[in-house]
Amino acid sequence: MIQYVVRFCVGIGLLLLTWLPGHCFAQTVRTDSTEAQVVVPDSAVAAVLASADSLPLPLPELPAFKPDPTKAVLYSAIFPGLGQIYNRKYWKLPLVYGAFMGCAYAITWNNRNYQDYLEAYKGIMSEKPLENNSWIDFLPANANPDDYLNDANFKDQLKRSKDYYRRYRDLSVIITVGVYFITMIDAYVDAQLFDFDISPDLSLRVEPVMTQPTSYSSRTYGLNCSIKF
């Protein structure tokens, strides 16, 4: 009887030794796989992380533009209108180039007329006026050139016309130089007042005021005016 009990106990022990290690190993594998599933992110999270890594870094903010008055004057001196472009006052370019085009036309037109009258005056005042006959173009229609060879009024008219167009040619040159310097001054002033705050609230305040008497003056009354801009 005791023999059978011992064999039964030995069989139960062998059965437990066989079953427990496999069960514990299975539990460990299951636990490890569960932990692996928790650690590894799914595809949606991985896609979000990948897109976040691919986003460009934000650029640093650039400082506000502030033109340099010295550079504005230098650019305007090198080429008219370049200072206005540097100051970003593009609407002034038509005014600048329109003024220079007008001055160039005035210089060209007055100089052409001056040269014509100069050649005519030199021709009629020369020793051989009939050979240097550029003055004939200024005679009236169907006029005889011989009648004007000794005409003092005609010669004086040619001289006065020559001097007139020369004077206005020189004046046009002076005006052109003045426009050139005006564009430089404009570029400098624009650069200096680029960030000058001009408030739209312009108001005038008038209020009565009284000064207290002192040992040197009596009490006075008046008005105090103040301008806000």
Coordinates of C-alpha atoms in Angstrom, one line a residue:
M1 CA 0.0 0.0 0.0
I2 CA 2.7 2.4 0.9
Q3 CA 4.5 1.5 -2.3
Y4 CA 1.5 2.6 -4.4
V5 CA 1.2 5.9 -2.4
V6 CA 4.9 6.7 -3.1
R7 CA 4.5 6.0 -6.8
F8 CA 1.4 8.3 -6.9
C9 CA 3.2 11.1 -5.2
V10 CA 6.2 10.7 -7.5
G11 CA 3.9 10.8 -10.5
I12 CA 2.2 14.0 -9.2
G13 CA 5.6 15.6 -8.7
L14 CA 6.8 14.8 -12.2
L15 CA 3.5 16.1 -13.6
L16 CA 3.9 19.4 -11.8
L17 CA 7.6 19.7 -12.9
T18 CA 6.5 19.2 -16.5
W19 CA 3.5 21.6 -16.4
L20 CA 4.8 24.6 -14.3
P21 CA 7.9 25.5 -16.4
G22 CA 5.9 25.6 -19.6
H23 CA 3.1 27.7 -18.0
C24 CA 5.6 30.2 -16.5
F25 CA 7.4 30.5 -19.9
A26 CA 4.2 31.1 -21.7
Q27 CA 3.3 33.8 -19.2
T28 CA 6.7 35.4 -19.6
V29 CA 6.4 35.4 -23.4
R30 CA 2.9 36.8 -23.2
T31 CA 4.0 39.5 -20.9
D32 CA 7.0 40.3 -23.0
S33 CA 4.9 40.5 -26.1
T34 CA 2.4 42.7 -24.4
E35 CA 5.2 45.1 -23.2
A36 CA 6.6 45.1 -26.7
Q37 CA 3.1 46.1 -28.1
V38 CA 2.9 49.0 -25.7
V39 CA 6.3 50.3 -26.4
V40 CA 6.1 50.2 -30.2
P41 CA 3.9 53.1 -31.5
D42 CA 1.3 52.4 -34.1
S43 CA 1.4 53.7 -37.7
A44 CA -0.6 56.9 -37.1
V45 CA 1.7 58.1 -34.3
A46 CA 4.7 57.2 -36.4
A47 CA 3.3 59.3 -39.3
V48 CA 2.7 62.3 -37.0
L49 CA 6.2 62.1 -35.6
A50 CA 7.7 61.8 -39.1
S51 CA 5.8 64.8 -40.4
A52 CA 6.8 66.8 -37.3
D53 CA 10.5 66.0 -38.0
S54 CA 10.1 67.1 -41.6
L55 CA 8.6 70.6 -40.8
P56 CA 11.0 73.5 -41.5
L57 CA 12.3 75.4 -38.6
P58 CA 10.7 78.9 -38.1
L59 CA 12.8 81.7 -39.6
P60 CA 14.1 84.4 -37.2
E61 CA 12.2 87.7 -37.4
L62 CA 14.1 90.3 -39.5
P63 CA 14.6 93.7 -38.0
A64 CA 12.4 96.6 -39.3
F65 CA 13.7 98.4 -42.3
K66 CA 15.4 101.7 -41.5
P67 CA 17.2 103.5 -44.4
D68 CA 20.6 105.1 -43.8
P69 CA 20.6 108.8 -44.8
T70 CA 24.3 108.6 -45.9
K71 CA 23.6 105.7 -48.2
A72 CA 20.4 107.4 -49.6
V73 CA 22.4 110.6 -50.5
L74 CA 25.3 108.5 -52.0
Y75 CA 22.9 106.4 -54.2
S76 CA 21.1 109.5 -55.3
A77 CA 24.4 111.2 -56.2
I78 CA 25.5 108.1 -58.2
F79 CA 22.3 107.9 -60.2
P80 CA 19.2 110.2 -59.9
G81 CA 16.2 108.3 -58.4
L82 CA 18.3 105.5 -56.9
G83 CA 18.1 107.1 -53.5
Q84 CA 14.2 107.2 -53.7
I85 CA 14.3 103.5 -54.7
Y86 CA 16.5 102.8 -51.6
N87 CA 14.0 104.6 -49.4
R88 CA 11.2 102.6 -51.0
K89 CA 9.5 105.8 -52.2
Y90 CA 8.7 104.4 -55.6
W91 CA 5.9 106.9 -56.3
K92 CA 8.5 109.7 -56.6
L93 CA 10.3 108.1 -59.5
P94 CA 7.9 109.6 -62.2
L95 CA 8.4 113.0 -60.7
V96 CA 12.2 112.7 -60.7
Y97 CA 12.6 111.3 -64.2
G98 CA 9.8 113.6 -65.5
A99 CA 11.8 116.6 -64.2
F100 CA 15.0 115.4 -65.8
M101 CA 13.4 114.7 -69.1
G102 CA 11.9 118.2 -69.1
C103 CA 15.2 119.7 -68.4
A104 CA 17.0 117.7 -71.0
Y105 CA 14.4 118.7 -73.6
A106 CA 14.8 122.4 -72.7
I107 CA 18.5 122.2 -73.0
T108 CA 18.4 120.4 -76.3
W109 CA 15.8 122.7 -77.8
N110 CA 17.4 126.0 -76.7
N111 CA 20.9 124.8 -77.8
R112 CA 19.7 123.8 -81.2
N113 CA 18.1 127.2 -81.8
Y114 CA 21.2 128.9 -80.4
Q115 CA 23.4 127.1 -82.8
D116 CA 21.2 127.9 -85.8
Y117 CA 21.1 131.7 -84.9
L118 CA 24.8 131.6 -84.1
E119 CA 25.7 130.2 -87.6
A120 CA 23.4 132.7 -89.2
Y121 CA 24.9 135.7 -87.4
K122 CA 28.4 134.5 -88.2
G123 CA 27.5 134.0 -91.8
I124 CA 26.0 137.5 -92.4
M125 CA 28.8 139.2 -90.4
S126 CA 31.5 137.4 -92.4
E127 CA 33.4 138.9 -95.3
K128 CA 31.6 136.6 -97.8
P129 CA 28.0 136.5 -96.5
L130 CA 26.7 135.0 -99.8
E131 CA 28.9 132.0 -99.4
N132 CA 28.1 131.5 -95.7
N133 CA 24.4 131.8 -96.5
S134 CA 22.9 130.0 -93.4
W135 CA 21.2 133.3 -92.5
I136 CA 19.1 133.1 -95.6
D137 CA 16.8 130.6 -93.9
F138 CA 15.7 133.3 -91.5
L139 CA 14.5 135.7 -94.2
P140 CA 10.8 136.2 -94.9
A141 CA 9.3 134.2 -97.8
N142 CA 10.2 135.4 -101.3
A143 CA 12.7 138.0 -99.9
N144 CA 15.7 139.1 -101.8
P145 CA 18.9 138.3 -99.9
D146 CA 20.8 141.3 -101.3
D147 CA 18.3 143.6 -99.6
Y148 CA 19.3 142.2 -96.1
L149 CA 23.1 142.2 -96.5
N150 CA 23.4 145.7 -95.1
D151 CA 20.2 145.6 -93.0
A152 CA 21.2 146.6 -89.4
N153 CA 17.8 145.6 -88.0
F154 CA 18.1 142.1 -89.4
K155 CA 21.6 141.6 -88.1
D156 CA 20.5 142.9 -84.7
Q157 CA 17.5 140.5 -84.7
L158 CA 19.8 137.6 -85.4
K159 CA 22.1 138.7 -82.6
R160 CA 19.3 139.1 -80.0
S161 CA 17.8 135.7 -80.9
K162 CA 21.3 134.1 -80.6
D163 CA 21.7 135.7 -77.1
Y164 CA 18.2 134.8 -76.1
Y165 CA 18.5 131.1 -76.8
R166 CA 22.0 130.9 -75.3
R167 CA 20.7 132.5 -72.0
Y168 CA 17.8 130.1 -71.7
R169 CA 20.1 127.1 -72.6
D170 CA 22.4 128.1 -69.8
L171 CA 19.4 128.6 -67.5
S172 CA 18.1 125.1 -68.3
V173 CA 21.5 123.7 -67.4
I174 CA 21.4 125.4 -64.0
I175 CA 17.9 124.2 -63.4
T176 CA 19.0 120.6 -64.2
V177 CA 21.8 120.9 -61.7
G178 CA 19.3 122.2 -59.2
V179 CA 17.0 119.3 -59.8
Y180 CA 19.9 116.9 -59.3
F181 CA 20.7 118.4 -55.9
I182 CA 17.0 118.5 -54.9
T183 CA 16.7 114.7 -55.5
M184 CA 19.7 114.2 -53.2
I185 CA 18.2 116.4 -50.5
D186 CA 14.8 114.7 -50.9
A187 CA 16.5 111.3 -50.5
Y188 CA 18.3 112.4 -47.3
V189 CA 15.2 113.9 -45.7
D190 CA 13.1 110.9 -46.5
A191 CA 15.7 108.6 -44.9
Q192 CA 15.9 110.8 -41.8
L193 CA 12.1 111.0 -41.4
F194 CA 11.4 107.4 -42.5
D195 CA 10.1 106.3 -39.1
F196 CA 8.9 109.7 -37.9
D197 CA 5.5 109.3 -36.3
I198 CA 3.0 111.8 -37.7
S199 CA -0.2 111.4 -35.7
P200 CA -3.5 112.1 -37.5
D201 CA -4.8 113.7 -34.2
L202 CA -4.1 117.4 -34.9
S203 CA -6.0 119.6 -32.4
L204 CA -5.8 123.1 -31.1
R205 CA -6.7 123.8 -27.5
V206 CA -7.4 127.3 -26.1
E207 CA -8.0 127.8 -22.4
P208 CA -8.0 130.8 -20.1
V209 CA -5.0 131.2 -17.8
M210 CA -4.2 133.4 -14.8
T211 CA -0.8 134.2 -13.4
Q212 CA -0.5 134.9 -9.7
P213 CA 0.8 138.3 -8.6
T214 CA 4.4 138.6 -7.6
S215 CA 6.5 141.2 -6.0
Y216 CA 7.5 142.4 -9.5
S217 CA 4.2 142.1 -11.4
S218 CA 0.4 142.1 -10.7
R219 CA -2.1 139.4 -11.5
T220 CA -2.6 138.9 -15.3
Y221 CA -5.2 137.2 -17.4
G222 CA -4.9 135.7 -20.8
L223 CA -5.4 132.7 -23.1
N224 CA -3.1 129.7 -23.4
C225 CA -3.0 128.0 -26.8
S226 CA -1.6 124.5 -27.3
I227 CA -1.3 122.5 -30.5
K228 CA -1.2 118.8 -30.4
F229 CA 0.3 116.8 -33.3

